[in-house]
PQR file with spaces between the fields and no chain letter, atoms N, CA, C, O and H, PARSE charges and radii, in Angstrom:
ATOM       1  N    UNK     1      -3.371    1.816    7.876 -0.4000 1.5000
ATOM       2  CA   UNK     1      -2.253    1.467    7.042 -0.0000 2.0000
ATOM       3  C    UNK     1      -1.023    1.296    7.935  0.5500 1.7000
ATOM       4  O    UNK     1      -0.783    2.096    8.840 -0.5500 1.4000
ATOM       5  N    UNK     2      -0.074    0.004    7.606 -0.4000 1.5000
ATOM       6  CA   UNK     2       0.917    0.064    8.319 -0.0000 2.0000
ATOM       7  C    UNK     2       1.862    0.552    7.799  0.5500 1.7000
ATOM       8  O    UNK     2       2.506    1.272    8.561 -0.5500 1.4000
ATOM       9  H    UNK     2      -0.269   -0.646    6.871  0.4000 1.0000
ATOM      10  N    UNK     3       2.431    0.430    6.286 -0.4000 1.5000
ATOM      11  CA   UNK     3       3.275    0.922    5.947 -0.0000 2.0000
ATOM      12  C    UNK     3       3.123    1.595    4.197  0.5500 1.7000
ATOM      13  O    UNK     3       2.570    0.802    3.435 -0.5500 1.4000
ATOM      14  H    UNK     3       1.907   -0.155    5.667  0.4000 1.0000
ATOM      15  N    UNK     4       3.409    2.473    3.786 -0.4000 1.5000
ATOM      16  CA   UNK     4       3.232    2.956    2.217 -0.0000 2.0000
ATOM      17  C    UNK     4       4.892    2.579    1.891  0.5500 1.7000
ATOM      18  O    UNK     4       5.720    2.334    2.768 -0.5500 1.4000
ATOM      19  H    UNK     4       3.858    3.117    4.405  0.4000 1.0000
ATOM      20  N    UNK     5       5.120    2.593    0.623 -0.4000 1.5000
ATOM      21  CA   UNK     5       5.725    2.528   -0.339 -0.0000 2.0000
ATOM      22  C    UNK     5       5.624    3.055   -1.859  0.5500 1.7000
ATOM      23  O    UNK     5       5.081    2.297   -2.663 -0.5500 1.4000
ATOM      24  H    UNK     5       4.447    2.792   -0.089  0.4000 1.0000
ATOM      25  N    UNK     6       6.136    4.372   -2.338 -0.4000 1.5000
ATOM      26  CA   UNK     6       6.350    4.868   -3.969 -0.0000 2.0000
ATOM      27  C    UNK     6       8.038    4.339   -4.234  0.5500 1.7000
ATOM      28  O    UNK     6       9.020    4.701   -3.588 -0.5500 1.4000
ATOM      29  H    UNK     6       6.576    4.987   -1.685  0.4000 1.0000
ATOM      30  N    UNK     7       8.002    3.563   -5.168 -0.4000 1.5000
ATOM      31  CA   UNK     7       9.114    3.299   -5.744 -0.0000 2.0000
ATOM      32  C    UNK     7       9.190    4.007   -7.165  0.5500 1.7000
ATOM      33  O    UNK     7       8.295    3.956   -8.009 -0.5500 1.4000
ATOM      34  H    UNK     7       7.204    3.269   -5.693  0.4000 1.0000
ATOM      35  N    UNK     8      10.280    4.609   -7.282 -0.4000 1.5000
ATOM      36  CA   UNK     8      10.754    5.064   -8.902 -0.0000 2.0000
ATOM      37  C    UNK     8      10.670    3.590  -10.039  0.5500 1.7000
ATOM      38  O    UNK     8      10.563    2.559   -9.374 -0.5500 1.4000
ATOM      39  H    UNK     8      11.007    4.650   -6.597  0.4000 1.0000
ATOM      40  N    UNK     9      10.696    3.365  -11.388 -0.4000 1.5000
ATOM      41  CA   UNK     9      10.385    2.264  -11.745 -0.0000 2.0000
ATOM      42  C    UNK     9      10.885    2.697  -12.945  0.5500 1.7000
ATOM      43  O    UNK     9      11.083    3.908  -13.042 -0.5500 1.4000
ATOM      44  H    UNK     9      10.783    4.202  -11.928  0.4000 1.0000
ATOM      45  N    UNK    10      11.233    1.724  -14.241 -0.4000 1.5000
ATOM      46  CA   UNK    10      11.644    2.043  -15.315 -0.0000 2.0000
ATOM      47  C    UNK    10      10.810    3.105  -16.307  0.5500 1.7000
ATOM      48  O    UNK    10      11.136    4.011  -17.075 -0.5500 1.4000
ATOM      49  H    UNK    10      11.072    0.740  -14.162  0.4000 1.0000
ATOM      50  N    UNK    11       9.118    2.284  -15.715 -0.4000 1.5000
ATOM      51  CA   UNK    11       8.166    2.953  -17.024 -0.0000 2.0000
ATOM      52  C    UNK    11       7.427    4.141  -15.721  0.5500 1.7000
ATOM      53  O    UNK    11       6.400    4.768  -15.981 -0.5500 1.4000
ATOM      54  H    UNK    11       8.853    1.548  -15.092  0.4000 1.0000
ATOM      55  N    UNK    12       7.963    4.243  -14.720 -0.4000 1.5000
ATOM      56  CA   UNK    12       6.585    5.162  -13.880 -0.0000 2.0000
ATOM      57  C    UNK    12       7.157    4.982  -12.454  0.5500 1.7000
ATOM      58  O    UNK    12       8.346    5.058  -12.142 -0.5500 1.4000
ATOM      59  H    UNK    12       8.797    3.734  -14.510  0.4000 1.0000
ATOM      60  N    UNK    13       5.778    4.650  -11.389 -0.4000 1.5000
ATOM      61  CA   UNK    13       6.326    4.694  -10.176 -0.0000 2.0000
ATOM      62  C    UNK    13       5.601    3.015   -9.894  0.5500 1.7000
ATOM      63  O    UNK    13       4.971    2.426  -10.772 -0.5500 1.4000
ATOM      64  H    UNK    13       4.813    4.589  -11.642  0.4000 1.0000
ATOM      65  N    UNK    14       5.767    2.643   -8.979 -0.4000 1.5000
ATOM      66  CA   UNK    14       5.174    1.580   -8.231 -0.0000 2.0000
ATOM      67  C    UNK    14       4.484    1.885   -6.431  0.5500 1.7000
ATOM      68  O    UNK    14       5.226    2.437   -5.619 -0.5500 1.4000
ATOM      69  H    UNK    14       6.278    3.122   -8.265  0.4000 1.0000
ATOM      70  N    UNK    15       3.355    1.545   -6.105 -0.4000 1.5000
ATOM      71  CA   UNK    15       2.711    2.265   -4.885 -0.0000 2.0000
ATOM      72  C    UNK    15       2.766    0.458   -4.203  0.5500 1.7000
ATOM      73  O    UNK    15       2.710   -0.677   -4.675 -0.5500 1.4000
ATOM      74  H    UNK    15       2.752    1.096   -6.765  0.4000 1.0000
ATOM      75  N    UNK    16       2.824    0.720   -3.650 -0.4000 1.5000
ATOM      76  CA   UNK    16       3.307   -0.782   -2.436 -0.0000 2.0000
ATOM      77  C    UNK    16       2.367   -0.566   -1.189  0.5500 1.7000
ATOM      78  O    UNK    16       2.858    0.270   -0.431 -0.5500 1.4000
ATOM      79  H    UNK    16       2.870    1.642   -3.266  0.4000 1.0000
ATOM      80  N    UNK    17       1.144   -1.079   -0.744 -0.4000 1.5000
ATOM      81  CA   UNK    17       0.674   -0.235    0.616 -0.0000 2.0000
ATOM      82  C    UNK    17       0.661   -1.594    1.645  0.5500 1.7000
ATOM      83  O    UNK    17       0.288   -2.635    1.103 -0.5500 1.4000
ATOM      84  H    UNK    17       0.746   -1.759   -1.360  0.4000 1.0000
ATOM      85  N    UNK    18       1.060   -1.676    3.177 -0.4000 1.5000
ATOM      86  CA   UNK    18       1.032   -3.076    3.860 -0.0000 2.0000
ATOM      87  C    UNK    18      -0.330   -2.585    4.739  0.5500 1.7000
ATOM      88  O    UNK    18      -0.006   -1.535    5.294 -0.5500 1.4000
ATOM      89  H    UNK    18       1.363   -0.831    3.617  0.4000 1.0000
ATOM      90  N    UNK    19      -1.540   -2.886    5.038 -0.4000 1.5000
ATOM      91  CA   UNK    19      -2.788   -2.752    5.619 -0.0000 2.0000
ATOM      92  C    UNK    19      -3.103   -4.055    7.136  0.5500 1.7000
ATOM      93  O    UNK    19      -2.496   -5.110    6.950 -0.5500 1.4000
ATOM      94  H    UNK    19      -1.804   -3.739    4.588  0.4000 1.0000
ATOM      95  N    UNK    20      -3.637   -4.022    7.989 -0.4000 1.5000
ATOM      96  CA   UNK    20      -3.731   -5.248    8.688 -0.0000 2.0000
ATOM      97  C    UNK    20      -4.738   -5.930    8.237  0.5500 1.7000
ATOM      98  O    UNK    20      -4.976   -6.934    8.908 -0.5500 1.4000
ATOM      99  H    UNK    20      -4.130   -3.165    8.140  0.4000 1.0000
ATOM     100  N    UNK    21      -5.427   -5.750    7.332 -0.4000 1.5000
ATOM     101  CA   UNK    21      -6.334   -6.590    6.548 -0.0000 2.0000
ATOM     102  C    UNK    21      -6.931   -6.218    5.259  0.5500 1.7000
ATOM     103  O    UNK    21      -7.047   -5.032    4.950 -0.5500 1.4000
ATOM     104  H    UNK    21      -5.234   -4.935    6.786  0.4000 1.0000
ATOM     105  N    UNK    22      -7.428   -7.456    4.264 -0.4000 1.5000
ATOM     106  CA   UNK    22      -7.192   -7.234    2.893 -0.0000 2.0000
ATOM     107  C    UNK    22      -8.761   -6.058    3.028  0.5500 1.7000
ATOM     108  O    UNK    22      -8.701   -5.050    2.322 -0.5500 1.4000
ATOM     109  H    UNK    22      -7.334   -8.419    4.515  0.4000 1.0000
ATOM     110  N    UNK    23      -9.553   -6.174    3.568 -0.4000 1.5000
ATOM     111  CA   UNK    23     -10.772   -5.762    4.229 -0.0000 2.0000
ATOM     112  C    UNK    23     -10.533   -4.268    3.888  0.5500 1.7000
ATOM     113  O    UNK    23     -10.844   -3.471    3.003 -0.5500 1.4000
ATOM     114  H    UNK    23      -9.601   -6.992    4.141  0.4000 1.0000
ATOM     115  N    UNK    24      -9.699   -4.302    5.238 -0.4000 1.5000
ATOM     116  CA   UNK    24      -8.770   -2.235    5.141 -0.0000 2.0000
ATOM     117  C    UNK    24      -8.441   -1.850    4.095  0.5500 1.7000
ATOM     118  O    UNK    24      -8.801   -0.910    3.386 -0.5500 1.4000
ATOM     119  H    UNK    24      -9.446   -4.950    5.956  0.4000 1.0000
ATOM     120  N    UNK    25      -7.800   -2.539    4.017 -0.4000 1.5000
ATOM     121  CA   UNK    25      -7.206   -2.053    2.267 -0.0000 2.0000
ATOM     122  C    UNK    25      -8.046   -2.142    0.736  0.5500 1.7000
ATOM     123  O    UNK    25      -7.712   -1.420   -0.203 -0.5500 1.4000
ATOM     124  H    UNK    25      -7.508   -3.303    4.593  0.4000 1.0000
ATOM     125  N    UNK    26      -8.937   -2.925    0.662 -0.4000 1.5000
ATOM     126  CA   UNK    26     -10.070   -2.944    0.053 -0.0000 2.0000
ATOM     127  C    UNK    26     -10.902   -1.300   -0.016  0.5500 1.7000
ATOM     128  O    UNK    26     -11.218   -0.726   -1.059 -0.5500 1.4000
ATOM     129  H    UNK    26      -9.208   -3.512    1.425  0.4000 1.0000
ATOM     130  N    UNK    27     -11.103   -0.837    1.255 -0.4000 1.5000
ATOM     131  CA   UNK    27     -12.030    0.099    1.695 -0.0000 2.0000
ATOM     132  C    UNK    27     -11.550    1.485    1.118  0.5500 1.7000
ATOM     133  O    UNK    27     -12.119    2.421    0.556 -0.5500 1.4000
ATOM     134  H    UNK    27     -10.847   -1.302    2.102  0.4000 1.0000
ATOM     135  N    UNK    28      -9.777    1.105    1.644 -0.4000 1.5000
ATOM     136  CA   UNK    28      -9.094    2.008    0.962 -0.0000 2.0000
ATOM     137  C    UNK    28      -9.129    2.432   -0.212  0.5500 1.7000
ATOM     138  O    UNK    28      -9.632    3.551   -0.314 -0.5500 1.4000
ATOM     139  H    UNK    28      -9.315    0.344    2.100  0.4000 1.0000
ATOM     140  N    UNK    29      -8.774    1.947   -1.171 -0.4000 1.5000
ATOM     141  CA   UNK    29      -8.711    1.907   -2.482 -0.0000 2.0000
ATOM     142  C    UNK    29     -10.404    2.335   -2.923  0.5500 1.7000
ATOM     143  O    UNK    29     -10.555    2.909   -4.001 -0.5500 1.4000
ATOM     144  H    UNK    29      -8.365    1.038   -1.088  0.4000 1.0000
ATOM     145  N    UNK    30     -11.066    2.176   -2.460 -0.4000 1.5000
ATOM     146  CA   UNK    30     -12.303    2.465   -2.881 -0.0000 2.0000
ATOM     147  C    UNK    30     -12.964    3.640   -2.100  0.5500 1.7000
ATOM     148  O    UNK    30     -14.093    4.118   -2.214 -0.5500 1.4000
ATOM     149  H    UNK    30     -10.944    1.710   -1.584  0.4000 1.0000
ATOM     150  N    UNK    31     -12.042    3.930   -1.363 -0.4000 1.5000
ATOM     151  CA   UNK    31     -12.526    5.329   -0.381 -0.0000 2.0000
ATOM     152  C    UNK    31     -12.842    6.267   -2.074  0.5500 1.7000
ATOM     153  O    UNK    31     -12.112    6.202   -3.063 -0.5500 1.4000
ATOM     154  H    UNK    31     -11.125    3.541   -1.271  0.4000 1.0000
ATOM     155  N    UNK    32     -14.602    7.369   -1.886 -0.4000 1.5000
ATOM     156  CA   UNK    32     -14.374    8.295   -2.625 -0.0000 2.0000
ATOM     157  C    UNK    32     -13.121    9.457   -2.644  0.5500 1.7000
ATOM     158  O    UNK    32     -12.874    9.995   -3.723 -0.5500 1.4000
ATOM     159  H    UNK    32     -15.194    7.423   -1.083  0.4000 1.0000
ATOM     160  N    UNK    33     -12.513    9.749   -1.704 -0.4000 1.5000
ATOM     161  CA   UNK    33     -11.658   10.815   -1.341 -0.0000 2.0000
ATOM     162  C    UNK    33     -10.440   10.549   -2.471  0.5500 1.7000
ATOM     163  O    UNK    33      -9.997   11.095   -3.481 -0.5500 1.4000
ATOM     164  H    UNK    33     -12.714    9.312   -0.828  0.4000 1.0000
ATOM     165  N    UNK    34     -10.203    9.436   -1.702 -0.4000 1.5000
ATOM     166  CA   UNK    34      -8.907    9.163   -2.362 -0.0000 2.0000
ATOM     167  C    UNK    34      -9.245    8.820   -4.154  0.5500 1.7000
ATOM     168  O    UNK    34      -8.305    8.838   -4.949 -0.5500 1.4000
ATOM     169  H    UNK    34     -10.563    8.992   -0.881  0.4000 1.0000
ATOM     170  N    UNK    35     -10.399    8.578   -4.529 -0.4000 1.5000
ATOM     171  CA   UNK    35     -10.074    8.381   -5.970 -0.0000 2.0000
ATOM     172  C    UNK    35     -10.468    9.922   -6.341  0.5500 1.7000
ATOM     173  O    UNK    35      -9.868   10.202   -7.379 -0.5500 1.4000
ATOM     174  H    UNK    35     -11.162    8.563   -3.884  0.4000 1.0000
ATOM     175  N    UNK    36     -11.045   10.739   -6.005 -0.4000 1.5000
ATOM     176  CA   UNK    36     -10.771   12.101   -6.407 -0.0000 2.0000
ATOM     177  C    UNK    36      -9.560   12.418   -6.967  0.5500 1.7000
ATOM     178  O    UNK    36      -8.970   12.570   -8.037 -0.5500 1.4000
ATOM     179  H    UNK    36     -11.532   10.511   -5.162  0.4000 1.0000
ATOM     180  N    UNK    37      -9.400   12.464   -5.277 -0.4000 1.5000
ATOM     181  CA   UNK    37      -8.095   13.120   -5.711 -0.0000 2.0000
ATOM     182  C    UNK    37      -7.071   12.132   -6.403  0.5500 1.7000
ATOM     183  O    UNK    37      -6.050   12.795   -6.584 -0.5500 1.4000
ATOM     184  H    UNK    37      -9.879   12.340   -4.408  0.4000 1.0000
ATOM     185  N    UNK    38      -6.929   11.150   -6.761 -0.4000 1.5000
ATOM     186  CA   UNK    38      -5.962   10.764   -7.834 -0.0000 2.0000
ATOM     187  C    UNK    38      -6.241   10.881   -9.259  0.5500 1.7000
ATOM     188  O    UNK    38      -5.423   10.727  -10.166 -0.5500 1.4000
ATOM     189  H    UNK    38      -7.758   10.611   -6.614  0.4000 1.0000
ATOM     190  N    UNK    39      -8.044   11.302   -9.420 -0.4000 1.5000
ATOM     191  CA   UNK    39      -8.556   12.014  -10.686 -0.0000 2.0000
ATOM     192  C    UNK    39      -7.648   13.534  -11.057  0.5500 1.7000
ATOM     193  O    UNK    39      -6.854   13.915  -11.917 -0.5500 1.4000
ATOM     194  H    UNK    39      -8.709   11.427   -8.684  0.4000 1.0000
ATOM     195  N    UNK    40      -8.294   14.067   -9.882 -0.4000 1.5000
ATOM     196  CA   UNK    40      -7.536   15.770  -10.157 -0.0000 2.0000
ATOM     197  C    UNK    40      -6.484   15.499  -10.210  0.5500 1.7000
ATOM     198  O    UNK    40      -5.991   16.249  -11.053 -0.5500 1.4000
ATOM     199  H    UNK    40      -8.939   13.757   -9.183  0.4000 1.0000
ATOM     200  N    UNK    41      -5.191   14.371   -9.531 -0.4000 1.5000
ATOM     201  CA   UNK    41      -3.972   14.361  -10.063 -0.0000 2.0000
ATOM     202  C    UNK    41      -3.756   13.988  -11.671  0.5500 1.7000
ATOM     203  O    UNK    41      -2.742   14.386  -12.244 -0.5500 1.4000
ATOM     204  H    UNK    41      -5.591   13.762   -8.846  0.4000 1.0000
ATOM     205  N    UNK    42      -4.706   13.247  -12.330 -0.4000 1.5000
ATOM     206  CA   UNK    42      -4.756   12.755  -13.520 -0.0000 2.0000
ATOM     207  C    UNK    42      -3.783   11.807  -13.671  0.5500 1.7000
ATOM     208  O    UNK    42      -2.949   11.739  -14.574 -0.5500 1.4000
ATOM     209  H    UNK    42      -5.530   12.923  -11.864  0.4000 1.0000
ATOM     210  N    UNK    43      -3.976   10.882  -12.484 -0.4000 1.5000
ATOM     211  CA   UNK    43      -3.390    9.760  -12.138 -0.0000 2.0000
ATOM     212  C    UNK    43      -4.143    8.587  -12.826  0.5500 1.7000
ATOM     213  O    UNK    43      -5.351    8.499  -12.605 -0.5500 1.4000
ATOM     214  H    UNK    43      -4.654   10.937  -11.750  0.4000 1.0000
ATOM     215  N    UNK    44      -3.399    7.462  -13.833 -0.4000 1.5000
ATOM     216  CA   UNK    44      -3.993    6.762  -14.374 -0.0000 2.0000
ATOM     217  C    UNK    44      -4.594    5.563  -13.669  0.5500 1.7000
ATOM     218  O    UNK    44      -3.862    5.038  -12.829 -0.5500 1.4000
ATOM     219  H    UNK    44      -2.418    7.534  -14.012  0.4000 1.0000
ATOM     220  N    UNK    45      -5.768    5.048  -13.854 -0.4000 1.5000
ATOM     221  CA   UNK    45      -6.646    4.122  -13.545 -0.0000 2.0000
ATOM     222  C    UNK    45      -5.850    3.019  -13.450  0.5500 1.7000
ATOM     223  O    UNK    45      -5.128    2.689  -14.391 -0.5500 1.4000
ATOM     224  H    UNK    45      -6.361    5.475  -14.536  0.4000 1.0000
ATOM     225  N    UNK    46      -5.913    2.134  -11.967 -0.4000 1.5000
ATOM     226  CA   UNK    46      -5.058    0.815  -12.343 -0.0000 2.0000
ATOM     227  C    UNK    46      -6.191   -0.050  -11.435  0.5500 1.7000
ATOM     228  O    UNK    46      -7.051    0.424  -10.692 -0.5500 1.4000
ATOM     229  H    UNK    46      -6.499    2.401  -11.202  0.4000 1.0000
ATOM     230  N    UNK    47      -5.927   -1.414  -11.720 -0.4000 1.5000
ATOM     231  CA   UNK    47      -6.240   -2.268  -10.739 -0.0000 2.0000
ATOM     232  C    UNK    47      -5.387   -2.903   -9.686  0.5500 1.7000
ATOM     233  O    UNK    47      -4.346   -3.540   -9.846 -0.5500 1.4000
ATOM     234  H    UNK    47      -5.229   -1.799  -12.323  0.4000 1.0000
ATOM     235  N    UNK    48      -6.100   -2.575   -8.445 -0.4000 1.5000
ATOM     236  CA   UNK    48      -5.010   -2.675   -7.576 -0.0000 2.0000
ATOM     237  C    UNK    48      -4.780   -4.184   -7.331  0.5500 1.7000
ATOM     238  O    UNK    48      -5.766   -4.892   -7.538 -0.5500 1.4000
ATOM     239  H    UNK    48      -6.945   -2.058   -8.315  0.4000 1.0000
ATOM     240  N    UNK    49      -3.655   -4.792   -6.927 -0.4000 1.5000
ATOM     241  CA   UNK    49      -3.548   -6.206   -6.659 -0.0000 2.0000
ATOM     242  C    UNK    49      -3.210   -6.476   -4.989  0.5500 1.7000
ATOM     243  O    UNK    49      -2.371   -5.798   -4.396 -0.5500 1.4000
ATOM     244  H    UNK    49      -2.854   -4.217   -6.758  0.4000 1.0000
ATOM     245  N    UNK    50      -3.895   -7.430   -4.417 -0.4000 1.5000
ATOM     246  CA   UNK    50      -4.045   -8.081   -3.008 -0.0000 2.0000
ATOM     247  C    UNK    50      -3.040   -9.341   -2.640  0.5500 1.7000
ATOM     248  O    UNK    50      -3.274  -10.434   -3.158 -0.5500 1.4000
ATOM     249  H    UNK    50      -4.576   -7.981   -4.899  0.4000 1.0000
ATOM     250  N    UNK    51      -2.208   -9.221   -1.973 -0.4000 1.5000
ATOM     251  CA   UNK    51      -1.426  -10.342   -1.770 -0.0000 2.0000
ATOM     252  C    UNK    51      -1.227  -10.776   -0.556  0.5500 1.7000
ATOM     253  O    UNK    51      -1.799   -9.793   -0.085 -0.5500 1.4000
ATOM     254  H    UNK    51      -2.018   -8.334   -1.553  0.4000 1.0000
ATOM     255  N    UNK    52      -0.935  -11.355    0.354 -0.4000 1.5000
ATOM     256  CA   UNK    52      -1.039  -11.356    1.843 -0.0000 2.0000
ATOM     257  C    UNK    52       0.753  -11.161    1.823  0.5500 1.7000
ATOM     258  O    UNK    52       1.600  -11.232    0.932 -0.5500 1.4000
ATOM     259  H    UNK    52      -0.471  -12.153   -0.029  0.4000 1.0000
ATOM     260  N    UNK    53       0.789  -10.891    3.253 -0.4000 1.5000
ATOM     261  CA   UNK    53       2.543  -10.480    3.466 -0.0000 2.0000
ATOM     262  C    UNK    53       3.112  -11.539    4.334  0.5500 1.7000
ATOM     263  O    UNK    53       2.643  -11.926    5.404 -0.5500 1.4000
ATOM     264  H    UNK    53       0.101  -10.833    3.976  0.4000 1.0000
ATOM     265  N    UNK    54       4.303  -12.004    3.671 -0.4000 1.5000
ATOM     266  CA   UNK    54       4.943  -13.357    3.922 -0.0000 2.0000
ATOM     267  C    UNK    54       5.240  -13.293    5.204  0.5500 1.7000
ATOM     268  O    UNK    54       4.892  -14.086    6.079 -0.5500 1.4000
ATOM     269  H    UNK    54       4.685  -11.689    2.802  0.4000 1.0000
ATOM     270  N    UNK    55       6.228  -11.841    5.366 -0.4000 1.5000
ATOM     271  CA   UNK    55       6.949  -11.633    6.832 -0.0000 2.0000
ATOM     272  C    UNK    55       6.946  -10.309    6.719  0.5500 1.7000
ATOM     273  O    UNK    55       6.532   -9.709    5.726 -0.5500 1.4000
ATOM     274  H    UNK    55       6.510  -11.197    4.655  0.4000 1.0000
ATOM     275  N    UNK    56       7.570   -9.606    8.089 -0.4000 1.5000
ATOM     276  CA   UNK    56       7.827   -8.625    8.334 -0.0000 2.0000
ATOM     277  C    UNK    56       8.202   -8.428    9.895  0.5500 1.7000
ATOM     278  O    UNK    56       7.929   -9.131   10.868 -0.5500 1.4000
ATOM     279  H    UNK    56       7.906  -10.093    8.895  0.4000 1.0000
ATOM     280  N    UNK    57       9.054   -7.001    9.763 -0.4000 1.5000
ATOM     281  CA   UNK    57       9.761   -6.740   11.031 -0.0000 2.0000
ATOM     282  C    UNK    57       9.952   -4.757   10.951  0.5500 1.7000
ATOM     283  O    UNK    57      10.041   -3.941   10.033 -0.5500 1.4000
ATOM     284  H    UNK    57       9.275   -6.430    8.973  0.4000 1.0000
ATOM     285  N    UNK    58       9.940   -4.677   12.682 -0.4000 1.5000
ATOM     286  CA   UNK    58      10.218   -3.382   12.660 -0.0000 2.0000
ATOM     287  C    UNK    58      10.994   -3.079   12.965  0.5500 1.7000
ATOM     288  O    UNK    58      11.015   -2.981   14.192 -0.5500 1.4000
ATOM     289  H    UNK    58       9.868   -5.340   13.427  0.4000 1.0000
ATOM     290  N    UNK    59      12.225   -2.684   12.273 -0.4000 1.5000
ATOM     291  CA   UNK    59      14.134   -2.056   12.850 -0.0000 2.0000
ATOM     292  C    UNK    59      13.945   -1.629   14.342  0.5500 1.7000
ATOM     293  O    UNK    59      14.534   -2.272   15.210 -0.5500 1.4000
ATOM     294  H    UNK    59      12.208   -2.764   11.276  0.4000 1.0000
ATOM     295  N    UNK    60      13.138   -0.558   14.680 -0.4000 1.5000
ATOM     296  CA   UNK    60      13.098    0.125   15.821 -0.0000 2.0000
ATOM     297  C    UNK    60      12.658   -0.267   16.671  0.5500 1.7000
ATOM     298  O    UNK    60      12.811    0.313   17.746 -0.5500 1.4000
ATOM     299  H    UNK    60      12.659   -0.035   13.974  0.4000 1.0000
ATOM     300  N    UNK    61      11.760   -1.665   16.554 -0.4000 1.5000
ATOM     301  CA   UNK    61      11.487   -2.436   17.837 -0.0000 2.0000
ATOM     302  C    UNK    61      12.143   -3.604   17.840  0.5500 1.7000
ATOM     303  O    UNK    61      11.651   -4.506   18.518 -0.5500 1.4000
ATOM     304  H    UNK    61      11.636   -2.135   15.680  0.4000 1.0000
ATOM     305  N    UNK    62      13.601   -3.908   16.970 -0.4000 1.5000
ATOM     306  CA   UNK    62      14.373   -5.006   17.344 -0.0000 2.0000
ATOM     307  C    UNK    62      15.198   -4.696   18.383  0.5500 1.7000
ATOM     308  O    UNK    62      15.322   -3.530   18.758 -0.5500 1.4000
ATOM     309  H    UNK    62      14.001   -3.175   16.419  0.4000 1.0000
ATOM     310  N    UNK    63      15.613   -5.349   18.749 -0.4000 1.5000
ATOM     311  CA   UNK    63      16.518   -5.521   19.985 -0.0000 2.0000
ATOM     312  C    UNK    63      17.895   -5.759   19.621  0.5500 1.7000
ATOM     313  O    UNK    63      18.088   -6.558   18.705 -0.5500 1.4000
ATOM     314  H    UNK    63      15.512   -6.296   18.445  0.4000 1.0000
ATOM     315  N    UNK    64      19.112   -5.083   20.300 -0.4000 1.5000
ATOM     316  CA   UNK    64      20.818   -5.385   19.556 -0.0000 2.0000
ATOM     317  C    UNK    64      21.014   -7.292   20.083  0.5500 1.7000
ATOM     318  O    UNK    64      21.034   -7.791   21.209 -0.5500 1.4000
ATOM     319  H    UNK    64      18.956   -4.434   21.045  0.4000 1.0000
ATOM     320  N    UNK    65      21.084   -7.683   19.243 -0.4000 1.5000
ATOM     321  CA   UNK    65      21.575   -9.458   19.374 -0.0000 2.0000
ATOM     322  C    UNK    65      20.873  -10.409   19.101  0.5500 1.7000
ATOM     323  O    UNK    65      21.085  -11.618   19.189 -0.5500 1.4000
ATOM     324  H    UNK    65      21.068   -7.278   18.328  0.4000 1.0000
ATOM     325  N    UNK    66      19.772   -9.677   18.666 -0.4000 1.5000
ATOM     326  CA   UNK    66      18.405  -10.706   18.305 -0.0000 2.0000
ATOM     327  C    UNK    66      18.647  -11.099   16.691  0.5500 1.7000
ATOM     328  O    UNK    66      17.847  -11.829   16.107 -0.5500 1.4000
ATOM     329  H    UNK    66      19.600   -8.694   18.595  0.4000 1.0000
């Protein structure tokens, strides 16, 4: 995973995850571990959605003037 995201939201939260491939992130979401435990949280069932990422940048590896 490269980057997570929980956003606060009107009706709940929103989970945002950036992966280096839809592959990874696929695996993820379907890892047994992790749907456990979002059972014992009694975290509701969603379908997750796949989008590819337009752009991106990392603050801490920019450079001052770039």
């Amino acid at each position: 995973m490269i980057a997570h995201f929980c956003l606060k939201t009107s009706d709940g939260i929103r989970v945002s995850n950036v992966w280096d491939s839809e592959e990874h992130a696929r695996a993820d979401v379907e890892n047994p571990v992790l749907l456990e435990a979002l059972a014992k949280a009694q975290m509701p069932a969603v379908t997750p959605q796949f989008r590819p990422v337009h752009n991106h940048f990392i603050v801490s590896e920019m450079k001052a003037g770039v």
